[in-house]
mmCIF file of C-alpha atoms and ligand atoms in Angstrom:
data_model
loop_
_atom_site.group_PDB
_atom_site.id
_atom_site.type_symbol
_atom_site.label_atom_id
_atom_site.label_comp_id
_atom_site.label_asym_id
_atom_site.label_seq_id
_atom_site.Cartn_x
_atom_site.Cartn_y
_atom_site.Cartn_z
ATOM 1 C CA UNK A 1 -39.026 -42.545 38.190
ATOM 2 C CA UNK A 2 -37.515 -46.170 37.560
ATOM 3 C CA UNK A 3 -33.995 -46.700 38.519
ATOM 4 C CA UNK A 4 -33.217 -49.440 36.216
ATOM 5 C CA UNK A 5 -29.785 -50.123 37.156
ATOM 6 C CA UNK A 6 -31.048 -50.546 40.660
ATOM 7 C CA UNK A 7 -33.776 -53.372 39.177
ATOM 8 C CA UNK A 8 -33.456 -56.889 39.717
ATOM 9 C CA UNK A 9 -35.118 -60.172 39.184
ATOM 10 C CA UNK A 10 -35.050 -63.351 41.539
ATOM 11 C CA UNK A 11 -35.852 -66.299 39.292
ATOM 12 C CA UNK A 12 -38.016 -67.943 42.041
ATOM 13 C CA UNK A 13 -39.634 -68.227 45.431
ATOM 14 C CA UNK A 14 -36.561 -69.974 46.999
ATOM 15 C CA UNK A 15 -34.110 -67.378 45.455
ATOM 16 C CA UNK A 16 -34.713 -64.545 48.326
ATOM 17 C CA UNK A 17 -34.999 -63.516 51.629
ATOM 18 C CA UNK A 18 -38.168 -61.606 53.058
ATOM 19 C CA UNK A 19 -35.671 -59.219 54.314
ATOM 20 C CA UNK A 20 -34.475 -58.251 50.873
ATOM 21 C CA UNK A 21 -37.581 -56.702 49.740
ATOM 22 C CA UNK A 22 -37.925 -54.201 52.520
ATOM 23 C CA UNK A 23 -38.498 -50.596 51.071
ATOM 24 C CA UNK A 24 -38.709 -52.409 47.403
ATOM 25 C CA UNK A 25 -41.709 -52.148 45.296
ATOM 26 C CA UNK A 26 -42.052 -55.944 44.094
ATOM 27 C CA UNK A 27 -43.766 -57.265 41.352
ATOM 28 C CA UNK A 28 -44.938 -61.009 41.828
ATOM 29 C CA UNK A 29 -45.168 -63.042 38.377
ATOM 30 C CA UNK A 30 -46.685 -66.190 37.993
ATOM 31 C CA UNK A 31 -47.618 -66.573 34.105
ATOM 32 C CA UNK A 32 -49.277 -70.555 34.203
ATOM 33 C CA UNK A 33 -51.183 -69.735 36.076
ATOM 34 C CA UNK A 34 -51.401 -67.969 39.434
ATOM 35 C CA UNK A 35 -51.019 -64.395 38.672
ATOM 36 C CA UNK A 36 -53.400 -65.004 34.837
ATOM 37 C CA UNK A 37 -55.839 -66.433 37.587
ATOM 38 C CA UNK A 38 -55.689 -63.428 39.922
ATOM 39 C CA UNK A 39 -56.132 -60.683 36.999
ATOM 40 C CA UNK A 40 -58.962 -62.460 35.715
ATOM 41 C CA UNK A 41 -60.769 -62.843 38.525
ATOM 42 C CA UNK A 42 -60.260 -59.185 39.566
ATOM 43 C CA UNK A 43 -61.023 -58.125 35.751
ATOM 44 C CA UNK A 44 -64.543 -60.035 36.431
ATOM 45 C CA UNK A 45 -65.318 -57.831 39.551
ATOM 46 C CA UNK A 46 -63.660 -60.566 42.227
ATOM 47 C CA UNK A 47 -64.154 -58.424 45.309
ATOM 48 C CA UNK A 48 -61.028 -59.129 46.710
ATOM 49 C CA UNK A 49 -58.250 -62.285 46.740
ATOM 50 C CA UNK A 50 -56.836 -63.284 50.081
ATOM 51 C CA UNK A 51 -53.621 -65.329 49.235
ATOM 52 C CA UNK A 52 -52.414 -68.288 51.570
ATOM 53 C CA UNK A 53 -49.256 -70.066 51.657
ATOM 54 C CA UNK A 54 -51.424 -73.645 52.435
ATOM 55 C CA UNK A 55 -54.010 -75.647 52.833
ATOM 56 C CA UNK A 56 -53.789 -74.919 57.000
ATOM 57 C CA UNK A 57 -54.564 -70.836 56.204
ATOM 58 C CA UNK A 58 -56.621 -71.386 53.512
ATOM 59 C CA UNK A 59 -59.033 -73.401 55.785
ATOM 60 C CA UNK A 60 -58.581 -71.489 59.185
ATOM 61 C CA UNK A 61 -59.696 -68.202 57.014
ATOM 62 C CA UNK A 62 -62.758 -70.142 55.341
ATOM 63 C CA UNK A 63 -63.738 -71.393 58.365
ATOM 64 C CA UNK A 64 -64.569 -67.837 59.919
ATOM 65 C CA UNK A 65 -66.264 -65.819 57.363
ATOM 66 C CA UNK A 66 -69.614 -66.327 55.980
ATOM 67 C CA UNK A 67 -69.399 -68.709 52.771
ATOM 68 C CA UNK A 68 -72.204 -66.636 50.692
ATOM 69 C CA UNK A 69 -69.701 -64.359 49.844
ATOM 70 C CA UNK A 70 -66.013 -66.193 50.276
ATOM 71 C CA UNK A 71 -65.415 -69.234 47.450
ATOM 72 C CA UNK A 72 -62.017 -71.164 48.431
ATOM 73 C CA UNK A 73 -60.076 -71.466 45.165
ATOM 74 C CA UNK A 74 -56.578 -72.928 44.538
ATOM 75 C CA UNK A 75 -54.739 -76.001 43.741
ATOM 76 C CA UNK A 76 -52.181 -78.511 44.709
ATOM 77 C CA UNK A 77 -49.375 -79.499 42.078
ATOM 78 C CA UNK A 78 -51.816 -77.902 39.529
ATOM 79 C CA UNK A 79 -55.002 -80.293 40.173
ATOM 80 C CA UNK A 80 -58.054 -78.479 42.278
ATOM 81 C CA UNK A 81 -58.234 -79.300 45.567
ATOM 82 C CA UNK A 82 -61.294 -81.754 47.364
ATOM 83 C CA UNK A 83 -63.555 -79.459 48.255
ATOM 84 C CA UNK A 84 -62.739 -76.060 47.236
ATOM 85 C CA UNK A 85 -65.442 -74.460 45.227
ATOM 86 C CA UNK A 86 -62.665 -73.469 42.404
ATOM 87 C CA UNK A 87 -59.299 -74.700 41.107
ATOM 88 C CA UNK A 88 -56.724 -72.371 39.024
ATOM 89 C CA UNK A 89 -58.192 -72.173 35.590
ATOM 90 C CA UNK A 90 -58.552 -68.927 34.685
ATOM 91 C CA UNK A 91 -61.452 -69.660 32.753
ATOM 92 C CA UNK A 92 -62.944 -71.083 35.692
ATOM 93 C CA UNK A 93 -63.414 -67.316 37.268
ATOM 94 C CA UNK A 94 -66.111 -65.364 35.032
ATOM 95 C CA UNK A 95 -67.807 -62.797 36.598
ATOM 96 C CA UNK A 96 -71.256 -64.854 36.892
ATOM 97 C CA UNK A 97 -69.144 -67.009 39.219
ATOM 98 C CA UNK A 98 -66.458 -64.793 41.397
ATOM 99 C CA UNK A 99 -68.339 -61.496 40.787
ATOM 100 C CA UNK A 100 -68.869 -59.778 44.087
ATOM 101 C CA UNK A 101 -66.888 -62.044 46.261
ATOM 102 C CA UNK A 102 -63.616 -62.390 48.217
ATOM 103 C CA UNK A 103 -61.491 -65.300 46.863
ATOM 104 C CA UNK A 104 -59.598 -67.760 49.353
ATOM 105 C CA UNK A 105 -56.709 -68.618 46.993
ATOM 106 C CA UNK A 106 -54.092 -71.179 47.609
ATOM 107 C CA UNK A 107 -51.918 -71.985 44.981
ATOM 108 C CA UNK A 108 -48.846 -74.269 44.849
ATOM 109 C CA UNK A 109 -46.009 -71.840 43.661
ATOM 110 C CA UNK A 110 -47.982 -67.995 43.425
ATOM 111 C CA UNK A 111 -49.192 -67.303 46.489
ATOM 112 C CA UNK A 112 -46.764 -68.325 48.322
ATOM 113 C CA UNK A 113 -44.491 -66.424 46.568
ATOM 114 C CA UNK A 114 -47.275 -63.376 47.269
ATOM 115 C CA UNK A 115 -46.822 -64.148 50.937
ATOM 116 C CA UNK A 116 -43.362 -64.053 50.866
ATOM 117 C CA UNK A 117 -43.206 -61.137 49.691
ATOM 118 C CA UNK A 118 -45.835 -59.210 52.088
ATOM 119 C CA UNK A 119 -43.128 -57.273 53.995
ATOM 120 C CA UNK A 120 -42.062 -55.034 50.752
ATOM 121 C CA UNK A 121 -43.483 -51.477 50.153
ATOM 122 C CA UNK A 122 -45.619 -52.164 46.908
ATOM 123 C CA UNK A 123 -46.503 -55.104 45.731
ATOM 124 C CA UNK A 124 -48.087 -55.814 42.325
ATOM 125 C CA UNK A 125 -49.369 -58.985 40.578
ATOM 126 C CA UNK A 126 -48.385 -59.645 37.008
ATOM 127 C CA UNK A 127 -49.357 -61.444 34.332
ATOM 128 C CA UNK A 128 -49.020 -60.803 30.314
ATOM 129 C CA UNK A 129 -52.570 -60.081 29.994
ATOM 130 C CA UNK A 130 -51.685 -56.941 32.470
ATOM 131 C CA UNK A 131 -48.519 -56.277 30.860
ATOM 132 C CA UNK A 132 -48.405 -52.945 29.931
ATOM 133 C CA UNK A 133 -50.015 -51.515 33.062
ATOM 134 C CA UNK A 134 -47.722 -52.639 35.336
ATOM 135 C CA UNK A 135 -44.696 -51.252 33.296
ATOM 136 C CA UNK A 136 -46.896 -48.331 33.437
ATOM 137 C CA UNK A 137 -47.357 -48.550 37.239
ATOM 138 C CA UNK A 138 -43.300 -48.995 37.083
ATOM 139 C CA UNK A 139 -42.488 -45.978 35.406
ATOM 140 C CA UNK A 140 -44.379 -43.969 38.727
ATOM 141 C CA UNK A 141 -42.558 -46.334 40.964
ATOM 142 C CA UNK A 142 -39.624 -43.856 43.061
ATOM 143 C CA UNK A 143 -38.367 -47.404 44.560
ATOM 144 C CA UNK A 144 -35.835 -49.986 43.858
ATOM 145 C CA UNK A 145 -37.914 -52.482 41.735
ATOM 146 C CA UNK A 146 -37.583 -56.457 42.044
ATOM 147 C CA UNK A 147 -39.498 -58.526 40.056
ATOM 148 C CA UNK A 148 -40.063 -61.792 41.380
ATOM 149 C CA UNK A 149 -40.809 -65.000 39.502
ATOM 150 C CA UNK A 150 -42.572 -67.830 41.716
ATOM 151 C CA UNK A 151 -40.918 -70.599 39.478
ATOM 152 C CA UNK A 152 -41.844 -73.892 39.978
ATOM 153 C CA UNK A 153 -41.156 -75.515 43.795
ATOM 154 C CA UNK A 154 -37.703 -73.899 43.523
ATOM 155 C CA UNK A 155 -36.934 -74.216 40.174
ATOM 156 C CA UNK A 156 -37.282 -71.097 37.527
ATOM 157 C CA UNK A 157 -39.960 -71.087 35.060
ATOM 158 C CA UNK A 158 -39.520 -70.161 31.550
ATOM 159 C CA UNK A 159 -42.816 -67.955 31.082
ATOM 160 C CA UNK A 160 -42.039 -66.509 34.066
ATOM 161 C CA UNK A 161 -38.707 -65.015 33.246
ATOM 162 C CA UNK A 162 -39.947 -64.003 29.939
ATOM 163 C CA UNK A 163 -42.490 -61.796 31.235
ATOM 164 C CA UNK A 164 -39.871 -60.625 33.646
ATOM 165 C CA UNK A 165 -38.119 -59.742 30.685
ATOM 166 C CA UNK A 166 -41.040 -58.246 28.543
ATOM 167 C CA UNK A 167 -41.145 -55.584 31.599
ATOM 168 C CA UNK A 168 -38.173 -54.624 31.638
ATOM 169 C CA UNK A 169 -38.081 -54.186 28.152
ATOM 170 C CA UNK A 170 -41.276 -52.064 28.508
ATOM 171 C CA UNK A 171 -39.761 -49.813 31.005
ATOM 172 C CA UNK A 172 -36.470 -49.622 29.308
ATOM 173 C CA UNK A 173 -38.104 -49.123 26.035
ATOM 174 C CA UNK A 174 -35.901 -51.769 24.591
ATOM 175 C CA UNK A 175 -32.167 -50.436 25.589
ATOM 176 C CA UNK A 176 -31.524 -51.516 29.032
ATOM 177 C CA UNK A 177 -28.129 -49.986 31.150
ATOM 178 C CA UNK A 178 -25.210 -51.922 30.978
ATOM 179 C CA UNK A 179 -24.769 -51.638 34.542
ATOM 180 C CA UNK A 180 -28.017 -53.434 34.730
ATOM 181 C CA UNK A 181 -27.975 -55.941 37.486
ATOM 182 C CA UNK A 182 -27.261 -59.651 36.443
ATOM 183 C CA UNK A 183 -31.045 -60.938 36.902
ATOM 184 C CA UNK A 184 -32.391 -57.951 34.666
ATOM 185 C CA UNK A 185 -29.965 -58.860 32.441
ATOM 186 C CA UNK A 186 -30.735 -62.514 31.942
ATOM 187 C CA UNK A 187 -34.423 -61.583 31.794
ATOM 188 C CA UNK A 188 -34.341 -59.085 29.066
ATOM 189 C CA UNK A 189 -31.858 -61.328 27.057
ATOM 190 C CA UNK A 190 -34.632 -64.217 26.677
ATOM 191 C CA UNK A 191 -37.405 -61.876 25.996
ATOM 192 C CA UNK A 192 -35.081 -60.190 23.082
ATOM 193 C CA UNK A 193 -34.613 -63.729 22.134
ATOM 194 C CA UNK A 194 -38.082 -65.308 22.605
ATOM 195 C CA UNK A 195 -40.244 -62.133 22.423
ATOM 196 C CA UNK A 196 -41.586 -62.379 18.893
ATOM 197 C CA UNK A 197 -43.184 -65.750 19.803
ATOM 198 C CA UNK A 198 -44.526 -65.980 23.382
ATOM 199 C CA UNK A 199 -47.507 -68.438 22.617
ATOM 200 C CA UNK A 200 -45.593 -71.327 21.055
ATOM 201 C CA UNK A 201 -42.246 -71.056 23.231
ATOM 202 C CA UNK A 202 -44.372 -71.127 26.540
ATOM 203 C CA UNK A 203 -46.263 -74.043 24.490
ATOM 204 C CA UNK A 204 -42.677 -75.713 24.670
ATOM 205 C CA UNK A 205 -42.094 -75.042 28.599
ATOM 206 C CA UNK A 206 -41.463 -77.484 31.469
ATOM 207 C CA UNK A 207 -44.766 -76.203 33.263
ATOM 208 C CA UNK A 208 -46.784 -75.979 29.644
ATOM 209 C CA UNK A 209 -46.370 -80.116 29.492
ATOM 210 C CA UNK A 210 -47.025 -80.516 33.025
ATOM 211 C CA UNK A 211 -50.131 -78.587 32.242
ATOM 212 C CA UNK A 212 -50.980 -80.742 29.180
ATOM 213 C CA UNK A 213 -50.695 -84.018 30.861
ATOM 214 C CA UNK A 214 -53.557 -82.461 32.939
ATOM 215 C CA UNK A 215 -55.225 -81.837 29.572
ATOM 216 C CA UNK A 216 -55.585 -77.856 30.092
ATOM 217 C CA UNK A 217 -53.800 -76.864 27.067
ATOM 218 C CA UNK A 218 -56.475 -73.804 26.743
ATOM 219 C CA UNK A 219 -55.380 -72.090 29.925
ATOM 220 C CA UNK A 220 -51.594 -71.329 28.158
ATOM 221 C CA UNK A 221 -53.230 -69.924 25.753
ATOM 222 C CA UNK A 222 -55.004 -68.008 27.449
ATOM 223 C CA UNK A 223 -52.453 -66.785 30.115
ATOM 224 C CA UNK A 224 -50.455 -66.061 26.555
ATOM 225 C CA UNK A 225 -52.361 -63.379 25.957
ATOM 226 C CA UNK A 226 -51.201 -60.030 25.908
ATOM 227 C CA UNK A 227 -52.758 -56.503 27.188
ATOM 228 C CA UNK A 228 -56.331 -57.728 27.551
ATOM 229 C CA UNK A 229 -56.758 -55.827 30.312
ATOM 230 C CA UNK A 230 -55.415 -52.627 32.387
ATOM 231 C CA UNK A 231 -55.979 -53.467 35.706
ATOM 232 C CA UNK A 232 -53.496 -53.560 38.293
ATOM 233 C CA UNK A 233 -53.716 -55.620 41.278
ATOM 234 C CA UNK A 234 -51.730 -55.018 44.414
ATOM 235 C CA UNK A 235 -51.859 -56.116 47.923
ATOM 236 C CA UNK A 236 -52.955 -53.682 50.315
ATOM 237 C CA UNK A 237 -53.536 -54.977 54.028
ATOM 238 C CA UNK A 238 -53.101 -58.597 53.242
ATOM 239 C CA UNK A 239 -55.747 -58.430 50.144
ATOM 240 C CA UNK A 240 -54.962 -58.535 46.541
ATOM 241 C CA UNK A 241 -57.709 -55.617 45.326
ATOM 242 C CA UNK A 242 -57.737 -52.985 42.102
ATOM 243 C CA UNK A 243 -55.182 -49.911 42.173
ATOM 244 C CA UNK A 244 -57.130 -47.373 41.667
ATOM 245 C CA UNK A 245 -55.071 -44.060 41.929
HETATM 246 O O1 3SL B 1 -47.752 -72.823 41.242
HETATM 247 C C1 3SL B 1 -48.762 -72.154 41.193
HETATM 248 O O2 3SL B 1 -49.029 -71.265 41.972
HETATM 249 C C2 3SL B 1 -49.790 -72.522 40.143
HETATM 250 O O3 3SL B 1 -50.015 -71.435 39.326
HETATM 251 C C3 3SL B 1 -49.420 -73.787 39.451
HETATM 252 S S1 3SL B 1 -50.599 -74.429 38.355
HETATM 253 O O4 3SL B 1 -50.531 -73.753 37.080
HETATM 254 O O5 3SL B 1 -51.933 -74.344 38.919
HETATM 255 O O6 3SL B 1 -50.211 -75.840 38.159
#
């Protein structure tokens, strides 16, 4: 069972050490639009997503497999990149298109947080529209938990916290210990702040405009939504496949 006083968040890639997540089960959270993009494409029957910290990886793995049944997916600061077959829209990945194959994905905040993050015991990919099964997932977890937020090249993200913080409040069923470590804290302050309105305060985040000035206002939206799916993804032998115990 959940130790929440033993449960912390690290507001983004650049806020931990690899070391620090030995024997932790992690949860990797990347709302707009890394993680949205994994669940989708593993709620349309994706075979399997290889995460890559760059553009070297991404090409050195595509370059030995067969590419019938491998796309190469991902983006650099949020734009697809010349020559991949996908970018990181989730609405990009419908089963027609990623069913049945492994994904290549390179992303410029997500996966390498994903990578980073290889050496802890569990690791788990959220997003809101998975929500409730990974506090579900949680509540099994005997483990210290850390819930990690890829943030934005360093810096935290809004959404990210806030979904942080809609966990937490999931597992704690809304009354978290006061002993709570400080990053658990902060996370389920903003979502008892900012809970009731998740849509139009991630509208108002630094990585929503960012996002809008690349005129793909319907992906936060989408990645708004919440429980539209129960899958859980986790890494298991440097793939991101379906839990399915
Ligand atoms: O940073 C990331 O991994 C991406 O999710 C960023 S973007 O939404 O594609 O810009």
């Amino acid at each position: 069972m959940a130790d929440l006083k033993k449960l912390d968040v690290f507001f983004s890639l650049n806020s931990f050490q690899e070391e620090e997540l030995r024997d932790k089960a992690v949860v990797v959270i990347d709302v707009l639009r890394a993680s949205s993009t994994i669940v989708t494409a593993l709620m349309n029957d994706a075979k399997a997503i290889i995460p890559v910290a760059d553009m070297g990886e991404a090409s050195k793995i595509a370059q030995n497999v067969d590419s019938e049944n491998y796309l190469l997916c991902g983006e650099k600061d949020g734009i697809k990149i010349e020559g991949y077959d996908l970018g990181n829209s989730p609405l990009e990945y419908t089963r027609e298109i990623v069913g049945g194959k492994k994904l290549i994905f390179n992303t410029t905040n997500g996966t390498k947080a994903i990578k980073k993050s290889i050496g802890s015991s569990n690791l788990y990919i959220a997003a809101f529209l998975n929500v409730s099964a990974i506090a579900e997932a949680l509540r099994k977890e005997t483990k210290e938990i850390v819930l990690i937020c890829a943030g934005w090249k360093g810096r935290l993200a809004f959404e990210d916290m806030l979904l942080a913080g809609n966990i937490i409040h999931l597992l704690s069923r809304g009354e978290l210990p006061e002993s709570s470590r400080d990053g658990a804290k902060v996370a389920f302050g903003l979502y008892d702040k900012y809970g009731d309105d998740i849509t139009s305060v991630i509208h108002q985040s630094n990585h929503a405009s960012r996002l809008k000035e690349l005129d793909v206002s319907s992906d936060i939206d989408y990645c708004c939504q919440i429980d539209t799916t129960d899958i859980i993804p986790r890494l298991k032998e440097g793939m991101i496949t379906l839990k399915n115990d």
